[in-house]
């Protein structure tokens, strides 16, 4: 019914099948998915299917769980296409997929050396590979896969379709270009790090209905710099980024998570329904030119940050008129 695509900065994406049994995510070794990120709590969130719909519950995590930028309080539905954010660098996209089998408990974990995630071997059989039927799906074409399972004595076995053999603890094996290691988890989890507040003194002002048309200005008291903007597309870019900052701050999002806007949303805010031949490239060029102008005006050009299909503006005060 649904799958989770787990995306981490500079890591390979992974796809997990979702079923009625809740998947628990966090840094503690007894989670179903163990995420090595100091901003993620030991037991951070639960994700499961109820009546065919994915649900997410924050487990009172220190830095919060967010669905499409809104901080969770309790549990709520995450519609197909929703983006769930945990910690600083873990983004989960909900997409359609087959139902998963009912798992059972086991003390073994599978370490995914490519993505940095850990998966509890808590099913009678865990299929790993590029096939659409795999429980842990990897990038790539074709139907290459292996199956991991436990025998009656609790020993782990690896079956590649032609041969089956017992896996020694700590042994590394590969499938579809991915590397994995099976072992028993460490029982110690260090305390969750509190995300530090970021101090940025630059201020943004945007006027959509000014006498001379849309305009914006950035002020940097530390550099005694001012950057005035009158181009319609560039003003629309700053307006979209500033609006997201205000929305995230109202939701009390941690500072490193504030202001991130998906590229599709920015493109819609700037060009609306205008036919654009290559919107992604147009946005990239717009950001590049804005950075150059910022630098020429004495600003840090990296006030505009981009990361994996998202963009944000790092400023302190924001005022939007219109």
PDB file of C-alpha atoms in Angstrom:
ATOM      1  CA  UNK A   1       0.000   0.000   0.000  1.00  0.00           C
ATOM      2  CA  UNK A   2       2.792   2.464   0.781  1.00  0.00           C
ATOM      3  CA  UNK A   3       6.568   2.776   0.818  1.00  0.00           C
ATOM      4  CA  UNK A   4       9.040   5.085   2.488  1.00  0.00           C
ATOM      5  CA  UNK A   5      11.875   6.617   0.493  1.00  0.00           C
ATOM      6  CA  UNK A   6      14.590   7.583   2.991  1.00  0.00           C
ATOM      7  CA  UNK A   7      16.845  10.384   1.735  1.00  0.00           C
ATOM      8  CA  UNK A   8      19.940  11.555   3.582  1.00  0.00           C
ATOM      9  CA  UNK A   9      22.366  14.215   2.419  1.00  0.00           C
ATOM     10  CA  UNK A  10      25.260  12.696   0.471  1.00  0.00           C
ATOM     11  CA  UNK A  11      23.892   9.178   1.050  1.00  0.00           C
ATOM     12  CA  UNK A  12      22.235   6.676  -1.247  1.00  0.00           C
ATOM     13  CA  UNK A  13      18.403   6.709  -1.025  1.00  0.00           C
ATOM     14  CA  UNK A  14      16.636   3.646   0.316  1.00  0.00           C
ATOM     15  CA  UNK A  15      13.043   2.388  -0.105  1.00  0.00           C
ATOM     16  CA  UNK A  16      11.248   0.491   2.683  1.00  0.00           C
ATOM     17  CA  UNK A  17       7.875  -1.227   2.509  1.00  0.00           C
ATOM     18  CA  UNK A  18       5.344  -0.060   5.073  1.00  0.00           C
ATOM     19  CA  UNK A  19       2.775  -2.272   6.813  1.00  0.00           C
ATOM     20  CA  UNK A  20       0.329  -2.295   9.711  1.00  0.00           C
ATOM     21  CA  UNK A  21       3.103  -2.952  12.234  1.00  0.00           C
ATOM     22  CA  UNK A  22       4.632   0.435  13.167  1.00  0.00           C
ATOM     23  CA  UNK A  23       8.222   1.066  12.123  1.00  0.00           C
ATOM     24  CA  UNK A  24      10.098   2.883  14.839  1.00  0.00           C
ATOM     25  CA  UNK A  25      12.871   5.248  13.750  1.00  0.00           C
ATOM     26  CA  UNK A  26      15.617   6.722  15.908  1.00  0.00           C
ATOM     27  CA  UNK A  27      19.238   6.381  17.014  1.00  0.00           C
ATOM     28  CA  UNK A  28      18.750   3.618  19.603  1.00  0.00           C
ATOM     29  CA  UNK A  29      19.791   0.144  18.376  1.00  0.00           C
ATOM     30  CA  UNK A  30      16.389  -1.424  19.131  1.00  0.00           C
ATOM     31  CA  UNK A  31      14.619   0.658  16.446  1.00  0.00           C
ATOM     32  CA  UNK A  32      13.404  -0.881  13.201  1.00  0.00           C
ATOM     33  CA  UNK A  33      15.387   1.787  11.332  1.00  0.00           C
ATOM     34  CA  UNK A  34      18.421   3.146  13.177  1.00  0.00           C
ATOM     35  CA  UNK A  35      19.576   6.559  11.921  1.00  0.00           C
ATOM     36  CA  UNK A  36      23.028   7.755  12.925  1.00  0.00           C
ATOM     37  CA  UNK A  37      22.304  11.463  13.323  1.00  0.00           C
ATOM     38  CA  UNK A  38      23.059  13.209  16.618  1.00  0.00           C
ATOM     39  CA  UNK A  39      20.022  15.484  16.163  1.00  0.00           C
ATOM     40  CA  UNK A  40      17.669  12.469  16.132  1.00  0.00           C
ATOM     41  CA  UNK A  41      16.365  11.121  19.436  1.00  0.00           C
ATOM     42  CA  UNK A  42      16.891   7.572  20.607  1.00  0.00           C
ATOM     43  CA  UNK A  43      13.252   6.767  19.800  1.00  0.00           C
ATOM     44  CA  UNK A  44      12.225   9.572  17.455  1.00  0.00           C
ATOM     45  CA  UNK A  45       9.090   8.631  15.497  1.00  0.00           C
ATOM     46  CA  UNK A  46       6.693   5.860  14.471  1.00  0.00           C
ATOM     47  CA  UNK A  47       5.381   5.295  10.926  1.00  0.00           C
ATOM     48  CA  UNK A  48       2.698   2.710  10.075  1.00  0.00           C
ATOM     49  CA  UNK A  49      -0.358   1.951   7.933  1.00  0.00           C
ATOM     50  CA  UNK A  50      -3.891   2.347   9.274  1.00  0.00           C
ATOM     51  CA  UNK A  51      -6.830   1.640   6.966  1.00  0.00           C
ATOM     52  CA  UNK A  52      -4.466   1.851   4.027  1.00  0.00           C
ATOM     53  CA  UNK A  53      -3.101   5.307   4.948  1.00  0.00           C
ATOM     54  CA  UNK A  54       0.387   6.098   6.306  1.00  0.00           C
ATOM     55  CA  UNK A  55       0.437   7.587   9.801  1.00  0.00           C
ATOM     56  CA  UNK A  56       3.330   9.300  11.574  1.00  0.00           C
ATOM     57  CA  UNK A  57       3.706   9.889  15.307  1.00  0.00           C
ATOM     58  CA  UNK A  58       6.440  11.909  16.980  1.00  0.00           C
ATOM     59  CA  UNK A  59       7.706  10.173  20.129  1.00  0.00           C
ATOM     60  CA  UNK A  60       8.354  13.410  22.010  1.00  0.00           C
ATOM     61  CA  UNK A  61      11.638  13.786  20.170  1.00  0.00           C
ATOM     62  CA  UNK A  62      13.898  16.617  21.234  1.00  0.00           C
ATOM     63  CA  UNK A  63      14.146  18.293  17.839  1.00  0.00           C
ATOM     64  CA  UNK A  64      10.757  17.360  16.422  1.00  0.00           C
ATOM     65  CA  UNK A  65       9.223  15.567  13.450  1.00  0.00           C
ATOM     66  CA  UNK A  66       7.798  17.586  10.552  1.00  0.00           C
ATOM     67  CA  UNK A  67       5.310  16.730   7.786  1.00  0.00           C
ATOM     68  CA  UNK A  68       5.585  19.107   4.823  1.00  0.00           C
ATOM     69  CA  UNK A  69       7.233  21.662   7.107  1.00  0.00           C
ATOM     70  CA  UNK A  70       4.610  21.475   9.902  1.00  0.00           C
ATOM     71  CA  UNK A  71       5.752  20.219  13.284  1.00  0.00           C
ATOM     72  CA  UNK A  72       3.883  17.187  14.592  1.00  0.00           C
ATOM     73  CA  UNK A  73       2.066  17.084  17.889  1.00  0.00           C
ATOM     74  CA  UNK A  74       0.808  13.547  18.374  1.00  0.00           C
ATOM     75  CA  UNK A  75      -0.033  11.408  15.341  1.00  0.00           C
ATOM     76  CA  UNK A  76      -1.437  12.329  11.930  1.00  0.00           C
ATOM     77  CA  UNK A  77      -1.820  11.019   8.399  1.00  0.00           C
ATOM     78  CA  UNK A  78       1.046  11.554   5.950  1.00  0.00           C
ATOM     79  CA  UNK A  79      -0.587  11.475   2.516  1.00  0.00           C
ATOM     80  CA  UNK A  80       1.181   9.867  -0.425  1.00  0.00           C
ATOM     81  CA  UNK A  81       3.692  12.447  -1.631  1.00  0.00           C
ATOM     82  CA  UNK A  82       4.168  13.991   1.821  1.00  0.00           C
ATOM     83  CA  UNK A  83       7.681  14.754   3.052  1.00  0.00           C
ATOM     84  CA  UNK A  84       8.606  13.837   6.620  1.00  0.00           C
ATOM     85  CA  UNK A  85      11.696  15.504   8.118  1.00  0.00           C
ATOM     86  CA  UNK A  86      13.679  14.090  11.050  1.00  0.00           C
ATOM     87  CA  UNK A  87      16.813  15.646  12.506  1.00  0.00           C
ATOM     88  CA  UNK A  88      19.128  17.662  10.281  1.00  0.00           C
ATOM     89  CA  UNK A  89      19.595  15.475   7.239  1.00  0.00           C
ATOM     90  CA  UNK A  90      16.973  12.742   7.074  1.00  0.00           C
ATOM     91  CA  UNK A  91      14.012  13.282   4.752  1.00  0.00           C
ATOM     92  CA  UNK A  92      11.339  10.628   4.181  1.00  0.00           C
ATOM     93  CA  UNK A  93       9.000  10.707   1.187  1.00  0.00           C
ATOM     94  CA  UNK A  94       5.797   8.645   1.303  1.00  0.00           C
ATOM     95  CA  UNK A  95       4.915   6.933  -1.979  1.00  0.00           C
ATOM     96  CA  UNK A  96       2.613   4.173  -3.198  1.00  0.00           C
ATOM     97  CA  UNK A  97       3.792   0.586  -2.943  1.00  0.00           C
ATOM     98  CA  UNK A  98       2.789  -2.969  -1.982  1.00  0.00           C
ATOM     99  CA  UNK A  99       1.846  -4.087   1.515  1.00  0.00           C
ATOM    100  CA  UNK A 100       4.559  -5.552   3.736  1.00  0.00           C
ATOM    101  CA  UNK A 101       4.510  -8.866   5.553  1.00  0.00           C
ATOM    102  CA  UNK A 102       3.903  -9.013   9.281  1.00  0.00           C
ATOM    103  CA  UNK A 103       7.352  -9.055  10.966  1.00  0.00           C
ATOM    104  CA  UNK A 104       8.551 -10.746  14.143  1.00  0.00           C
ATOM    105  CA  UNK A 105      11.197  -9.619  16.607  1.00  0.00           C
ATOM    106  CA  UNK A 106      14.890 -10.497  16.350  1.00  0.00           C
ATOM    107  CA  UNK A 107      18.116  -9.145  17.859  1.00  0.00           C
ATOM    108  CA  UNK A 108      19.961  -8.811  14.515  1.00  0.00           C
ATOM    109  CA  UNK A 109      20.364  -5.580  12.544  1.00  0.00           C
ATOM    110  CA  UNK A 110      21.427  -5.054   8.944  1.00  0.00           C
ATOM    111  CA  UNK A 111      23.792  -2.117   8.478  1.00  0.00           C
ATOM    112  CA  UNK A 112      23.456  -0.432   5.094  1.00  0.00           C
ATOM    113  CA  UNK A 113      26.954   0.890   4.437  1.00  0.00           C
ATOM    114  CA  UNK A 114      25.794   3.000   1.500  1.00  0.00           C
ATOM    115  CA  UNK A 115      23.026   4.969   3.232  1.00  0.00           C
ATOM    116  CA  UNK A 116      24.291   4.813   6.826  1.00  0.00           C
ATOM    117  CA  UNK A 117      20.975   3.317   8.007  1.00  0.00           C
ATOM    118  CA  UNK A 118      20.393   0.208  10.125  1.00  0.00           C
ATOM    119  CA  UNK A 119      17.440  -2.134   9.553  1.00  0.00           C
ATOM    120  CA  UNK A 120      16.117  -4.570  12.105  1.00  0.00           C
ATOM    121  CA  UNK A 121      16.043  -8.119  10.725  1.00  0.00           C
ATOM    122  CA  UNK A 122      12.625  -8.590  12.273  1.00  0.00           C
ATOM    123  CA  UNK A 123      10.839 -10.422   9.453  1.00  0.00           C
ATOM    124  CA  UNK A 124      10.869 -14.135   8.594  1.00  0.00           C
ATOM    125  CA  UNK A 125      12.521 -13.068   5.347  1.00  0.00           C
ATOM    126  CA  UNK A 126      13.986  -9.688   4.323  1.00  0.00           C
ATOM    127  CA  UNK A 127      14.401  -9.214   0.560  1.00  0.00           C
ATOM    128  CA  UNK A 128      17.075  -6.736  -0.534  1.00  0.00           C
ATOM    129  CA  UNK A 129      17.724  -5.627  -4.119  1.00  0.00           C
ATOM    130  CA  UNK A 130      16.380  -3.752  -7.136  1.00  0.00           C
ATOM    131  CA  UNK A 131      13.158  -5.736  -7.563  1.00  0.00           C
ATOM    132  CA  UNK A 132       9.920  -3.840  -6.890  1.00  0.00           C
ATOM    133  CA  UNK A 133       8.893  -6.623  -4.483  1.00  0.00           C
ATOM    134  CA  UNK A 134      11.919  -6.118  -2.205  1.00  0.00           C
ATOM    135  CA  UNK A 135      11.421  -4.981   1.377  1.00  0.00           C
ATOM    136  CA  UNK A 136      14.575  -2.850   1.099  1.00  0.00           C
ATOM    137  CA  UNK A 137      14.797  -1.560  -2.454  1.00  0.00           C
ATOM    138  CA  UNK A 138      18.010  -0.239  -3.991  1.00  0.00           C
ATOM    139  CA  UNK A 139      18.601   1.990  -7.004  1.00  0.00           C
ATOM    140  CA  UNK A 140      19.188   0.166 -10.251  1.00  0.00           C
ATOM    141  CA  UNK A 141      17.494  -1.701 -13.048  1.00  0.00           C
ATOM    142  CA  UNK A 142      16.552  -5.359 -13.287  1.00  0.00           C
ATOM    143  CA  UNK A 143      15.471  -7.818 -10.618  1.00  0.00           C
ATOM    144  CA  UNK A 144      18.688  -8.529  -8.728  1.00  0.00           C
ATOM    145  CA  UNK A 145      17.957  -9.458  -5.112  1.00  0.00           C
ATOM    146  CA  UNK A 146      18.938 -11.602  -2.156  1.00  0.00           C
ATOM    147  CA  UNK A 147      16.945 -12.850   0.811  1.00  0.00           C
ATOM    148  CA  UNK A 148      18.033 -12.723   4.441  1.00  0.00           C
ATOM    149  CA  UNK A 149      16.287 -14.962   6.946  1.00  0.00           C
ATOM    150  CA  UNK A 150      16.719 -16.611  10.336  1.00  0.00           C
ATOM    151  CA  UNK A 151      16.613 -20.331  10.909  1.00  0.00           C
ATOM    152  CA  UNK A 152      14.994 -21.954  13.933  1.00  0.00           C
ATOM    153  CA  UNK A 153      18.207 -21.551  15.928  1.00  0.00           C
ATOM    154  CA  UNK A 154      18.397 -17.806  15.276  1.00  0.00           C
ATOM    155  CA  UNK A 155      21.245 -18.065  12.775  1.00  0.00           C
ATOM    156  CA  UNK A 156      21.173 -15.618   9.835  1.00  0.00           C
ATOM    157  CA  UNK A 157      21.300 -16.961   6.279  1.00  0.00           C
ATOM    158  CA  UNK A 158      21.866 -15.274   2.923  1.00  0.00           C
ATOM    159  CA  UNK A 159      20.154 -16.722  -0.168  1.00  0.00           C
ATOM    160  CA  UNK A 160      21.031 -15.282  -3.597  1.00  0.00           C
ATOM    161  CA  UNK A 161      18.658 -17.557  -5.489  1.00  0.00           C
ATOM    162  CA  UNK A 162      21.333 -20.057  -6.447  1.00  0.00           C
ATOM    163  CA  UNK A 163      22.989 -20.817  -3.105  1.00  0.00           C
ATOM    164  CA  UNK A 164      22.252 -20.221   0.565  1.00  0.00           C
ATOM    165  CA  UNK A 165      24.884 -19.838   3.258  1.00  0.00           C
ATOM    166  CA  UNK A 166      25.136 -18.788   6.874  1.00  0.00           C
ATOM    167  CA  UNK A 167      26.334 -15.233   7.523  1.00  0.00           C
ATOM    168  CA  UNK A 168      28.968 -14.649  10.173  1.00  0.00           C
ATOM    169  CA  UNK A 169      28.425 -11.682  12.475  1.00  0.00           C
ATOM    170  CA  UNK A 170      30.101  -8.595  11.017  1.00  0.00           C
ATOM    171  CA  UNK A 171      30.481 -10.130   7.559  1.00  0.00           C
ATOM    172  CA  UNK A 172      30.058  -7.700   4.640  1.00  0.00           C
ATOM    173  CA  UNK A 173      28.142  -8.764   1.528  1.00  0.00           C
ATOM    174  CA  UNK A 174      27.077  -6.903  -1.619  1.00  0.00           C
ATOM    175  CA  UNK A 175      23.953  -6.846  -3.775  1.00  0.00           C
ATOM    176  CA  UNK A 176      23.163  -4.580  -6.733  1.00  0.00           C
ATOM    177  CA  UNK A 177      26.229  -2.490  -5.971  1.00  0.00           C
ATOM    178  CA  UNK A 178      25.209  -1.894  -2.332  1.00  0.00           C
ATOM    179  CA  UNK A 179      27.263  -3.093   0.650  1.00  0.00           C
ATOM    180  CA  UNK A 180      25.714  -4.434   3.862  1.00  0.00           C
ATOM    181  CA  UNK A 181      26.866  -5.875   7.171  1.00  0.00           C
ATOM    182  CA  UNK A 182      24.844  -8.016   9.583  1.00  0.00           C
ATOM    183  CA  UNK A 183      25.588  -7.784  13.282  1.00  0.00           C
ATOM    184  CA  UNK A 184      24.123  -7.453  16.740  1.00  0.00           C
ATOM    185  CA  UNK A 185      23.586  -3.846  17.818  1.00  0.00           C
ATOM    186  CA  UNK A 186      25.435  -1.939  20.478  1.00  0.00           C
ATOM    187  CA  UNK A 187      23.143  -1.261  23.431  1.00  0.00           C
ATOM    188  CA  UNK A 188      24.488   2.215  24.167  1.00  0.00           C
ATOM    189  CA  UNK A 189      23.059   5.368  22.600  1.00  0.00           C
ATOM    190  CA  UNK A 190      24.589   8.775  23.416  1.00  0.00           C
ATOM    191  CA  UNK A 191      22.189  11.575  24.388  1.00  0.00           C
ATOM    192  CA  UNK A 192      20.464  13.515  21.624  1.00  0.00           C
ATOM    193  CA  UNK A 193      22.220  16.738  20.703  1.00  0.00           C
ATOM    194  CA  UNK A 194      20.150  19.897  20.924  1.00  0.00           C
ATOM    195  CA  UNK A 195      20.126  21.728  17.596  1.00  0.00           C
ATOM    196  CA  UNK A 196      21.841  25.048  18.188  1.00  0.00           C
ATOM    197  CA  UNK A 197      20.098  28.263  17.261  1.00  0.00           C
ATOM    198  CA  UNK A 198      21.726  30.054  14.362  1.00  0.00           C
ATOM    199  CA  UNK A 199      22.430  33.772  14.643  1.00  0.00           C
ATOM    200  CA  UNK A 200      21.991  35.633  11.359  1.00  0.00           C
ATOM    201  CA  UNK A 201      21.592  39.415  11.624  1.00  0.00           C
ATOM    202  CA  UNK A 202      20.628  40.133   8.011  1.00  0.00           C
ATOM    203  CA  UNK A 203      17.083  41.478   7.547  1.00  0.00           C
ATOM    204  CA  UNK A 204      14.734  41.025   4.589  1.00  0.00           C
ATOM    205  CA  UNK A 205      12.031  43.458   3.472  1.00  0.00           C
ATOM    206  CA  UNK A 206       9.687  42.661   0.579  1.00  0.00           C
ATOM    207  CA  UNK A 207       7.027  44.933  -0.946  1.00  0.00           C
ATOM    208  CA  UNK A 208       4.771  43.351  -3.549  1.00  0.00           C
ATOM    209  CA  UNK A 209       2.516  46.356  -4.184  1.00  0.00           C
ATOM    210  CA  UNK A 210       4.929  49.275  -4.061  1.00  0.00           C
ATOM    211  CA  UNK A 211       4.424  52.463  -6.083  1.00  0.00           C
ATOM    212  CA  UNK A 212       7.203  51.400  -8.468  1.00  0.00           C
ATOM    213  CA  UNK A 213       6.231  47.755  -8.552  1.00  0.00           C
ATOM    214  CA  UNK A 214       7.511  44.787  -6.522  1.00  0.00           C
ATOM    215  CA  UNK A 215      10.744  45.392  -4.637  1.00  0.00           C
ATOM    216  CA  UNK A 216      12.870  43.822  -1.946  1.00  0.00           C
ATOM    217  CA  UNK A 217      15.894  44.752   0.137  1.00  0.00           C
ATOM    218  CA  UNK A 218      18.406  42.916   2.285  1.00  0.00           C
ATOM    219  CA  UNK A 219      20.271  44.672   5.109  1.00  0.00           C
ATOM    220  CA  UNK A 220      23.471  43.447   6.779  1.00  0.00           C
ATOM    221  CA  UNK A 221      24.457  45.635   9.751  1.00  0.00           C
ATOM    222  CA  UNK A 222      27.729  43.747  10.271  1.00  0.00           C
ATOM    223  CA  UNK A 223      28.980  44.568   6.777  1.00  0.00           C
ATOM    224  CA  UNK A 224      27.067  47.850   6.489  1.00  0.00           C
ATOM    225  CA  UNK A 225      25.640  46.475   3.253  1.00  0.00           C
ATOM    226  CA  UNK A 226      22.319  46.882   1.463  1.00  0.00           C
ATOM    227  CA  UNK A 227      21.042  44.926  -1.531  1.00  0.00           C
ATOM    228  CA  UNK A 228      18.024  46.364  -3.384  1.00  0.00           C
ATOM    229  CA  UNK A 229      16.054  44.157  -5.742  1.00  0.00           C
ATOM    230  CA  UNK A 230      13.496  45.259  -8.338  1.00  0.00           C
ATOM    231  CA  UNK A 231      13.384  42.397 -10.839  1.00  0.00           C
ATOM    232  CA  UNK A 232       9.995  40.678 -10.651  1.00  0.00           C
ATOM    233  CA  UNK A 233      11.305  37.097 -10.619  1.00  0.00           C
ATOM    234  CA  UNK A 234      14.004  37.848  -8.070  1.00  0.00           C
ATOM    235  CA  UNK A 235      11.544  39.622  -5.778  1.00  0.00           C
ATOM    236  CA  UNK A 236       9.178  36.655  -6.098  1.00  0.00           C
ATOM    237  CA  UNK A 237      12.035  34.319  -5.113  1.00  0.00           C
ATOM    238  CA  UNK A 238      12.829  36.310  -1.963  1.00  0.00           C
ATOM    239  CA  UNK A 239       9.127  36.589  -1.116  1.00  0.00           C
ATOM    240  CA  UNK A 240       8.637  32.814  -1.339  1.00  0.00           C
ATOM    241  CA  UNK A 241      11.710  32.147   0.806  1.00  0.00           C
ATOM    242  CA  UNK A 242      10.750  34.805   3.362  1.00  0.00           C
ATOM    243  CA  UNK A 243       7.194  33.485   3.629  1.00  0.00           C
ATOM    244  CA  UNK A 244       8.514  30.000   4.429  1.00  0.00           C
ATOM    245  CA  UNK A 245      10.779  31.411   7.153  1.00  0.00           C
ATOM    246  CA  UNK A 246       7.808  33.070   8.879  1.00  0.00           C
ATOM    247  CA  UNK A 247       5.705  29.909   8.577  1.00  0.00           C
ATOM    248  CA  UNK A 248       8.424  27.644  10.015  1.00  0.00           C
ATOM    249  CA  UNK A 249       9.174  30.009  12.877  1.00  0.00           C
ATOM    250  CA  UNK A 250       5.481  30.150  13.764  1.00  0.00           C
ATOM    251  CA  UNK A 251       5.574  26.331  13.921  1.00  0.00           C
ATOM    252  CA  UNK A 252       8.675  26.527  16.183  1.00  0.00           C
ATOM    253  CA  UNK A 253      10.828  24.513  13.803  1.00  0.00           C
ATOM    254  CA  UNK A 254      14.507  24.100  14.839  1.00  0.00           C
ATOM    255  CA  UNK A 255      16.727  26.725  13.198  1.00  0.00           C
ATOM    256  CA  UNK A 256      18.523  24.375  10.754  1.00  0.00           C
ATOM    257  CA  UNK A 257      15.116  23.259   9.422  1.00  0.00           C
ATOM    258  CA  UNK A 258      13.672  26.761   8.991  1.00  0.00           C
ATOM    259  CA  UNK A 259      13.035  28.205   5.551  1.00  0.00           C
ATOM    260  CA  UNK A 260      13.542  25.221   3.249  1.00  0.00           C
ATOM    261  CA  UNK A 261      11.234  25.397   0.221  1.00  0.00           C
ATOM    262  CA  UNK A 262      10.890  22.685  -2.435  1.00  0.00           C
ATOM    263  CA  UNK A 263      11.898  23.671  -5.952  1.00  0.00           C
ATOM    264  CA  UNK A 264       8.439  22.945  -7.393  1.00  0.00           C
ATOM    265  CA  UNK A 265       6.819  25.276  -4.878  1.00  0.00           C
ATOM    266  CA  UNK A 266       9.322  28.047  -5.648  1.00  0.00           C
ATOM    267  CA  UNK A 267       8.830  27.624  -9.396  1.00  0.00           C
ATOM    268  CA  UNK A 268       5.050  27.886  -8.951  1.00  0.00           C
ATOM    269  CA  UNK A 269       5.442  31.009  -6.797  1.00  0.00           C
ATOM    270  CA  UNK A 270       7.712  32.739  -9.341  1.00  0.00           C
ATOM    271  CA  UNK A 271       6.332  31.730 -12.725  1.00  0.00           C
ATOM    272  CA  UNK A 272       2.880  30.402 -11.851  1.00  0.00           C
ATOM    273  CA  UNK A 273       1.334  28.776 -14.923  1.00  0.00           C
ATOM    274  CA  UNK A 274       3.660  30.452 -17.379  1.00  0.00           C
ATOM    275  CA  UNK A 275       5.051  27.926 -19.899  1.00  0.00           C
ATOM    276  CA  UNK A 276       8.755  27.507 -19.122  1.00  0.00           C
ATOM    277  CA  UNK A 277      10.877  25.171 -21.188  1.00  0.00           C
ATOM    278  CA  UNK A 278      13.220  24.111 -18.358  1.00  0.00           C
ATOM    279  CA  UNK A 279      11.926  25.383 -14.975  1.00  0.00           C
ATOM    280  CA  UNK A 280      14.607  23.637 -12.902  1.00  0.00           C
ATOM    281  CA  UNK A 281      17.389  25.222 -14.940  1.00  0.00           C
ATOM    282  CA  UNK A 282      15.626  28.608 -14.844  1.00  0.00           C
ATOM    283  CA  UNK A 283      15.524  28.444 -11.049  1.00  0.00           C
ATOM    284  CA  UNK A 284      19.190  27.412 -10.866  1.00  0.00           C
ATOM    285  CA  UNK A 285      20.190  30.362 -13.086  1.00  0.00           C
ATOM    286  CA  UNK A 286      18.046  32.753 -11.026  1.00  0.00           C
ATOM    287  CA  UNK A 287      19.713  31.634  -7.786  1.00  0.00           C
ATOM    288  CA  UNK A 288      23.179  31.836  -9.377  1.00  0.00           C
ATOM    289  CA  UNK A 289      22.613  35.426 -10.506  1.00  0.00           C
ATOM    290  CA  UNK A 290      21.147  36.403  -7.148  1.00  0.00           C
ATOM    291  CA  UNK A 291      24.228  35.028  -5.402  1.00  0.00           C
ATOM    292  CA  UNK A 292      26.522  36.979  -7.704  1.00  0.00           C
ATOM    293  CA  UNK A 293      24.623  40.195  -6.990  1.00  0.00           C
ATOM    294  CA  UNK A 294      24.731  39.497  -3.248  1.00  0.00           C
ATOM    295  CA  UNK A 295      28.488  39.092  -3.389  1.00  0.00           C
ATOM    296  CA  UNK A 296      28.887  42.282  -5.433  1.00  0.00           C
ATOM    297  CA  UNK A 297      26.814  44.143  -2.801  1.00  0.00           C
ATOM    298  CA  UNK A 298      29.096  42.974   0.016  1.00  0.00           C
ATOM    299  CA  UNK A 299      26.932  40.088   1.290  1.00  0.00           C
ATOM    300  CA  UNK A 300      27.760  36.463   1.883  1.00  0.00           C
ATOM    301  CA  UNK A 301      26.454  34.829  -1.338  1.00  0.00           C
ATOM    302  CA  UNK A 302      25.723  31.634   0.576  1.00  0.00           C
ATOM    303  CA  UNK A 303      22.873  33.327   2.385  1.00  0.00           C
ATOM    304  CA  UNK A 304      20.911  31.515  -0.323  1.00  0.00           C
ATOM    305  CA  UNK A 305      21.411  27.803   0.289  1.00  0.00           C
ATOM    306  CA  UNK A 306      20.441  24.930  -2.006  1.00  0.00           C
ATOM    307  CA  UNK A 307      20.285  21.243  -1.102  1.00  0.00           C
ATOM    308  CA  UNK A 308      18.713  18.307  -2.941  1.00  0.00           C
ATOM    309  CA  UNK A 309      15.750  20.065  -4.564  1.00  0.00           C
ATOM    310  CA  UNK A 310      15.266  22.618  -1.792  1.00  0.00           C
ATOM    311  CA  UNK A 311      16.292  26.233  -1.286  1.00  0.00           C
ATOM    312  CA  UNK A 312      16.309  28.565   1.705  1.00  0.00           C
ATOM    313  CA  UNK A 313      17.400  32.087   2.677  1.00  0.00           C
ATOM    314  CA  UNK A 314      19.427  32.536   5.873  1.00  0.00           C
ATOM    315  CA  UNK A 315      18.263  35.799   7.423  1.00  0.00           C
ATOM    316  CA  UNK A 316      17.156  37.005  10.830  1.00  0.00           C
ATOM    317  CA  UNK A 317      14.324  39.513  10.590  1.00  0.00           C
ATOM    318  CA  UNK A 318      11.691  39.137   7.845  1.00  0.00           C
ATOM    319  CA  UNK A 319       8.986  41.648   6.904  1.00  0.00           C
ATOM    320  CA  UNK A 320       6.592  40.983   4.004  1.00  0.00           C
ATOM    321  CA  UNK A 321       4.215  43.611   2.619  1.00  0.00           C
ATOM    322  CA  UNK A 322       1.708  41.819   0.434  1.00  0.00           C
TER     323      UNK A 322
END
